[in-house]
Amino acid sequence: MNEKVSKSEARWRAELTPEQYRVTREAGTERAFTGCFHDHKGAGVYHCICCDAPLFSSDHKYDSGSGWPSYWQPVSESALERHEDRSLFMTRVEVRCAGCDAHLGHVFEDGPPPTGLRYCINSAALRFQGAE
């Protein structure tokens, strides 16, 4: 297993935009329908903005109507870590990048077949690499 990417708060702040830092390092959320990937249709792979790990394929992206990019599965189960999130007076499952602990969003059990899952991910946590 590879070691996690670990950087000082100052280094993360220097490398990320204020919005990317707020979302990924402080577990923030962008407003619905404002992220650059919520309606993105390109073919390729979405990577972690912090460590460049591949996270989601455009083949697994769908329009959930939620206002955030949504996927029914990650590129691999080992790409993500899940944590219980009891903030905002509810219990949800937070999704983090396994490579660097960046907060990505949440996963819900109301997605389409074949998994029935909806990975609701912040655009600010992603970088897109188009298919060559």
PDB file of C-alpha atoms in Angstrom:
ATOM      1  CA  MET A   1       0.000   0.000   0.000  1.00  0.00           C
ATOM      2  CA  ASN A   2       1.267   3.488  -0.848  1.00  0.00           C
ATOM      3  CA  GLU A   3       1.720   6.141   1.811  1.00  0.00           C
ATOM      4  CA  LYS A   4      -0.783   8.983   1.884  1.00  0.00           C
ATOM      5  CA  VAL A   5       0.160  12.341   0.474  1.00  0.00           C
ATOM      6  CA  SER A   6       0.677  14.621   3.463  1.00  0.00           C
ATOM      7  CA  LYS A   7       1.418  18.341   3.275  1.00  0.00           C
ATOM      8  CA  SER A   8       1.367  21.213   5.712  1.00  0.00           C
ATOM      9  CA  GLU A   9      -1.673  23.474   5.846  1.00  0.00           C
ATOM     10  CA  ALA A  10       0.443  26.268   4.362  1.00  0.00           C
ATOM     11  CA  ARG A  11       1.489  24.105   1.425  1.00  0.00           C
ATOM     12  CA  TRP A  12      -2.103  22.982   0.726  1.00  0.00           C
ATOM     13  CA  ARG A  13      -3.202  26.633   0.823  1.00  0.00           C
ATOM     14  CA  ALA A  14      -0.430  27.606  -1.599  1.00  0.00           C
ATOM     15  CA  GLU A  15      -1.293  24.824  -4.077  1.00  0.00           C
ATOM     16  CA  LEU A  16      -5.099  25.063  -4.028  1.00  0.00           C
ATOM     17  CA  THR A  17      -7.553  27.861  -4.739  1.00  0.00           C
ATOM     18  CA  PRO A  18      -9.441  29.118  -1.667  1.00  0.00           C
ATOM     19  CA  GLU A  19     -12.545  27.167  -2.792  1.00  0.00           C
ATOM     20  CA  GLN A  20     -10.590  23.959  -3.416  1.00  0.00           C
ATOM     21  CA  TYR A  21      -8.960  24.294   0.010  1.00  0.00           C
ATOM     22  CA  ARG A  22     -12.291  24.942   1.759  1.00  0.00           C
ATOM     23  CA  VAL A  23     -13.917  21.915   0.126  1.00  0.00           C
ATOM     24  CA  THR A  24     -11.084  19.383   0.259  1.00  0.00           C
ATOM     25  CA  ARG A  25      -9.193  20.284   3.424  1.00  0.00           C
ATOM     26  CA  GLU A  26     -12.052  21.727   5.544  1.00  0.00           C
ATOM     27  CA  ALA A  27     -14.858  19.382   4.361  1.00  0.00           C
ATOM     28  CA  GLY A  28     -16.792  22.199   2.731  1.00  0.00           C
ATOM     29  CA  THR A  29     -19.482  21.949   0.079  1.00  0.00           C
ATOM     30  CA  GLU A  30     -19.940  24.048  -3.022  1.00  0.00           C
ATOM     31  CA  ARG A  31     -23.420  25.356  -3.785  1.00  0.00           C
ATOM     32  CA  ALA A  32     -25.578  23.132  -5.984  1.00  0.00           C
ATOM     33  CA  PHE A  33     -25.385  23.783  -9.754  1.00  0.00           C
ATOM     34  CA  THR A  34     -22.296  26.038  -9.397  1.00  0.00           C
ATOM     35  CA  GLY A  35     -19.436  23.562  -9.897  1.00  0.00           C
ATOM     36  CA  CYS A  36     -17.761  23.287 -13.284  1.00  0.00           C
ATOM     37  CA  PHE A  37     -18.440  19.534 -13.563  1.00  0.00           C
ATOM     38  CA  HIS A  38     -22.093  19.274 -12.486  1.00  0.00           C
ATOM     39  CA  ASP A  39     -23.229  19.284 -16.142  1.00  0.00           C
ATOM     40  CA  HIS A  40     -19.927  18.219 -17.741  1.00  0.00           C
ATOM     41  CA  LYS A  41     -20.279  15.641 -20.521  1.00  0.00           C
ATOM     42  CA  GLY A  42     -16.690  14.948 -21.655  1.00  0.00           C
ATOM     43  CA  ALA A  43     -15.221  11.442 -21.882  1.00  0.00           C
ATOM     44  CA  GLY A  44     -12.332  10.759 -19.530  1.00  0.00           C
ATOM     45  CA  VAL A  45     -11.385  10.398 -15.885  1.00  0.00           C
ATOM     46  CA  TYR A  46     -11.939  12.717 -12.917  1.00  0.00           C
ATOM     47  CA  HIS A  47      -8.881  12.941 -10.641  1.00  0.00           C
ATOM     48  CA  CYS A  48      -8.360  14.260  -7.113  1.00  0.00           C
ATOM     49  CA  ILE A  49      -7.425  17.955  -7.268  1.00  0.00           C
ATOM     50  CA  CYS A  50      -5.021  17.470  -4.345  1.00  0.00           C
ATOM     51  CA  CYS A  51      -3.005  14.364  -5.266  1.00  0.00           C
ATOM     52  CA  ASP A  52      -4.079  13.584  -8.861  1.00  0.00           C
ATOM     53  CA  ALA A  53      -5.332  10.086  -7.996  1.00  0.00           C
ATOM     54  CA  PRO A  54      -7.910   8.786 -10.508  1.00  0.00           C
ATOM     55  CA  LEU A  55     -11.308   8.666  -8.797  1.00  0.00           C
ATOM     56  CA  PHE A  56     -14.253   8.479 -11.219  1.00  0.00           C
ATOM     57  CA  SER A  57     -14.772   7.623 -14.883  1.00  0.00           C
ATOM     58  CA  SER A  58     -17.107   9.585 -17.133  1.00  0.00           C
ATOM     59  CA  ASP A  59     -18.556   6.162 -18.047  1.00  0.00           C
ATOM     60  CA  HIS A  60     -20.060   6.034 -14.533  1.00  0.00           C
ATOM     61  CA  LYS A  61     -21.301   9.640 -14.395  1.00  0.00           C
ATOM     62  CA  TYR A  62     -25.005  10.429 -14.584  1.00  0.00           C
ATOM     63  CA  ASP A  63     -27.371  13.352 -14.045  1.00  0.00           C
ATOM     64  CA  SER A  64     -28.859  12.872 -10.595  1.00  0.00           C
ATOM     65  CA  GLY A  65     -30.566  16.270 -10.643  1.00  0.00           C
ATOM     66  CA  SER A  66     -28.802  17.123  -7.374  1.00  0.00           C
ATOM     67  CA  GLY A  67     -26.612  19.908  -8.800  1.00  0.00           C
ATOM     68  CA  TRP A  68     -23.351  18.078  -8.107  1.00  0.00           C
ATOM     69  CA  PRO A  69     -21.420  15.670 -10.308  1.00  0.00           C
ATOM     70  CA  SER A  70     -22.791  12.197  -9.567  1.00  0.00           C
ATOM     71  CA  TYR A  71     -21.333   8.769 -10.245  1.00  0.00           C
ATOM     72  CA  TRP A  72     -22.646   5.284  -9.586  1.00  0.00           C
ATOM     73  CA  GLN A  73     -19.193   3.843  -8.826  1.00  0.00           C
ATOM     74  CA  PRO A  74     -15.543   4.936  -8.420  1.00  0.00           C
ATOM     75  CA  VAL A  75     -12.730   3.761 -10.718  1.00  0.00           C
ATOM     76  CA  SER A  76     -11.824   1.302  -7.949  1.00  0.00           C
ATOM     77  CA  GLU A  77     -13.029   0.656  -4.424  1.00  0.00           C
ATOM     78  CA  SER A  78      -9.514   1.336  -3.133  1.00  0.00           C
ATOM     79  CA  ALA A  79      -9.592   4.906  -4.554  1.00  0.00           C
ATOM     80  CA  LEU A  80     -11.958   6.095  -1.825  1.00  0.00           C
ATOM     81  CA  GLU A  81     -12.390   5.929   1.927  1.00  0.00           C
ATOM     82  CA  ARG A  82     -15.761   6.245   3.617  1.00  0.00           C
ATOM     83  CA  HIS A  83     -16.386   7.859   7.011  1.00  0.00           C
ATOM     84  CA  GLU A  84     -19.496   8.448   9.071  1.00  0.00           C
ATOM     85  CA  ASP A  85     -20.508  12.118   8.965  1.00  0.00           C
ATOM     86  CA  ARG A  86     -22.906  13.311  11.674  1.00  0.00           C
ATOM     87  CA  SER A  87     -22.765  17.011  10.781  1.00  0.00           C
ATOM     88  CA  LEU A  88     -25.825  19.095   9.878  1.00  0.00           C
ATOM     89  CA  PHE A  89     -28.073  17.103  12.241  1.00  0.00           C
ATOM     90  CA  MET A  90     -28.049  13.973  10.063  1.00  0.00           C
ATOM     91  CA  THR A  91     -25.974  10.861   9.474  1.00  0.00           C
ATOM     92  CA  ARG A  92     -24.347  10.521   6.061  1.00  0.00           C
ATOM     93  CA  VAL A  93     -21.392   8.683   4.560  1.00  0.00           C
ATOM     94  CA  GLU A  94     -18.552  11.046   3.696  1.00  0.00           C
ATOM     95  CA  VAL A  95     -16.259  10.111   0.799  1.00  0.00           C
ATOM     96  CA  ARG A  96     -12.545  10.980   0.971  1.00  0.00           C
ATOM     97  CA  CYS A  97      -9.669  10.378  -1.412  1.00  0.00           C
ATOM     98  CA  ALA A  98      -7.689   7.355  -0.216  1.00  0.00           C
ATOM     99  CA  GLY A  99      -4.488   8.978  -1.485  1.00  0.00           C
ATOM    100  CA  CYS A 100      -4.567  12.216   0.492  1.00  0.00           C
ATOM    101  CA  ASP A 101      -7.697  12.355   2.695  1.00  0.00           C
ATOM    102  CA  ALA A 102      -9.265  15.126   0.608  1.00  0.00           C
ATOM    103  CA  HIS A 103     -12.962  15.538   1.299  1.00  0.00           C
ATOM    104  CA  LEU A 104     -14.788  14.805  -1.961  1.00  0.00           C
ATOM    105  CA  GLY A 105     -18.465  14.653  -1.014  1.00  0.00           C
ATOM    106  CA  HIS A 106     -20.900  11.960   0.139  1.00  0.00           C
ATOM    107  CA  VAL A 107     -22.340   8.667  -1.075  1.00  0.00           C
ATOM    108  CA  PHE A 108     -26.045   7.868  -0.872  1.00  0.00           C
ATOM    109  CA  GLU A 109     -28.029   4.686  -1.487  1.00  0.00           C
ATOM    110  CA  ASP A 110     -30.472   6.230  -3.973  1.00  0.00           C
ATOM    111  CA  GLY A 111     -28.474   5.847  -7.183  1.00  0.00           C
ATOM    112  CA  PRO A 112     -29.124   3.921 -10.391  1.00  0.00           C
ATOM    113  CA  PRO A 113     -28.414   0.260 -11.143  1.00  0.00           C
ATOM    114  CA  PRO A 114     -26.216  -1.646 -11.075  1.00  0.00           C
ATOM    115  CA  THR A 115     -24.846  -0.338  -7.735  1.00  0.00           C
ATOM    116  CA  GLY A 116     -27.782   1.691  -6.417  1.00  0.00           C
ATOM    117  CA  LEU A 117     -25.237   4.250  -5.201  1.00  0.00           C
ATOM    118  CA  ARG A 118     -24.946   7.992  -5.829  1.00  0.00           C
ATOM    119  CA  TYR A 119     -21.511   9.443  -5.224  1.00  0.00           C
ATOM    120  CA  CYS A 120     -22.332  13.148  -4.933  1.00  0.00           C
ATOM    121  CA  ILE A 121     -18.984  14.879  -5.430  1.00  0.00           C
ATOM    122  CA  ASN A 122     -17.877  18.521  -5.297  1.00  0.00           C
ATOM    123  CA  SER A 123     -16.444  19.826  -8.587  1.00  0.00           C
ATOM    124  CA  ALA A 124     -13.845  21.779  -6.579  1.00  0.00           C
ATOM    125  CA  ALA A 125     -12.354  18.449  -5.461  1.00  0.00           C
ATOM    126  CA  LEU A 126     -11.821  17.231  -9.032  1.00  0.00           C
ATOM    127  CA  ARG A 127      -9.604  17.705 -12.060  1.00  0.00           C
ATOM    128  CA  PHE A 128     -10.730  16.236 -15.390  1.00  0.00           C
ATOM    129  CA  GLN A 129      -8.428  14.433 -17.804  1.00  0.00           C
ATOM    130  CA  GLY A 130     -10.065  13.880 -21.175  1.00  0.00           C
ATOM    131  CA  ALA A 131      -9.730  10.634 -23.103  1.00  0.00           C
ATOM    132  CA  GLU A 132      -6.844  10.819 -25.561  1.00  0.00           C
TER     133      GLU A 132
END
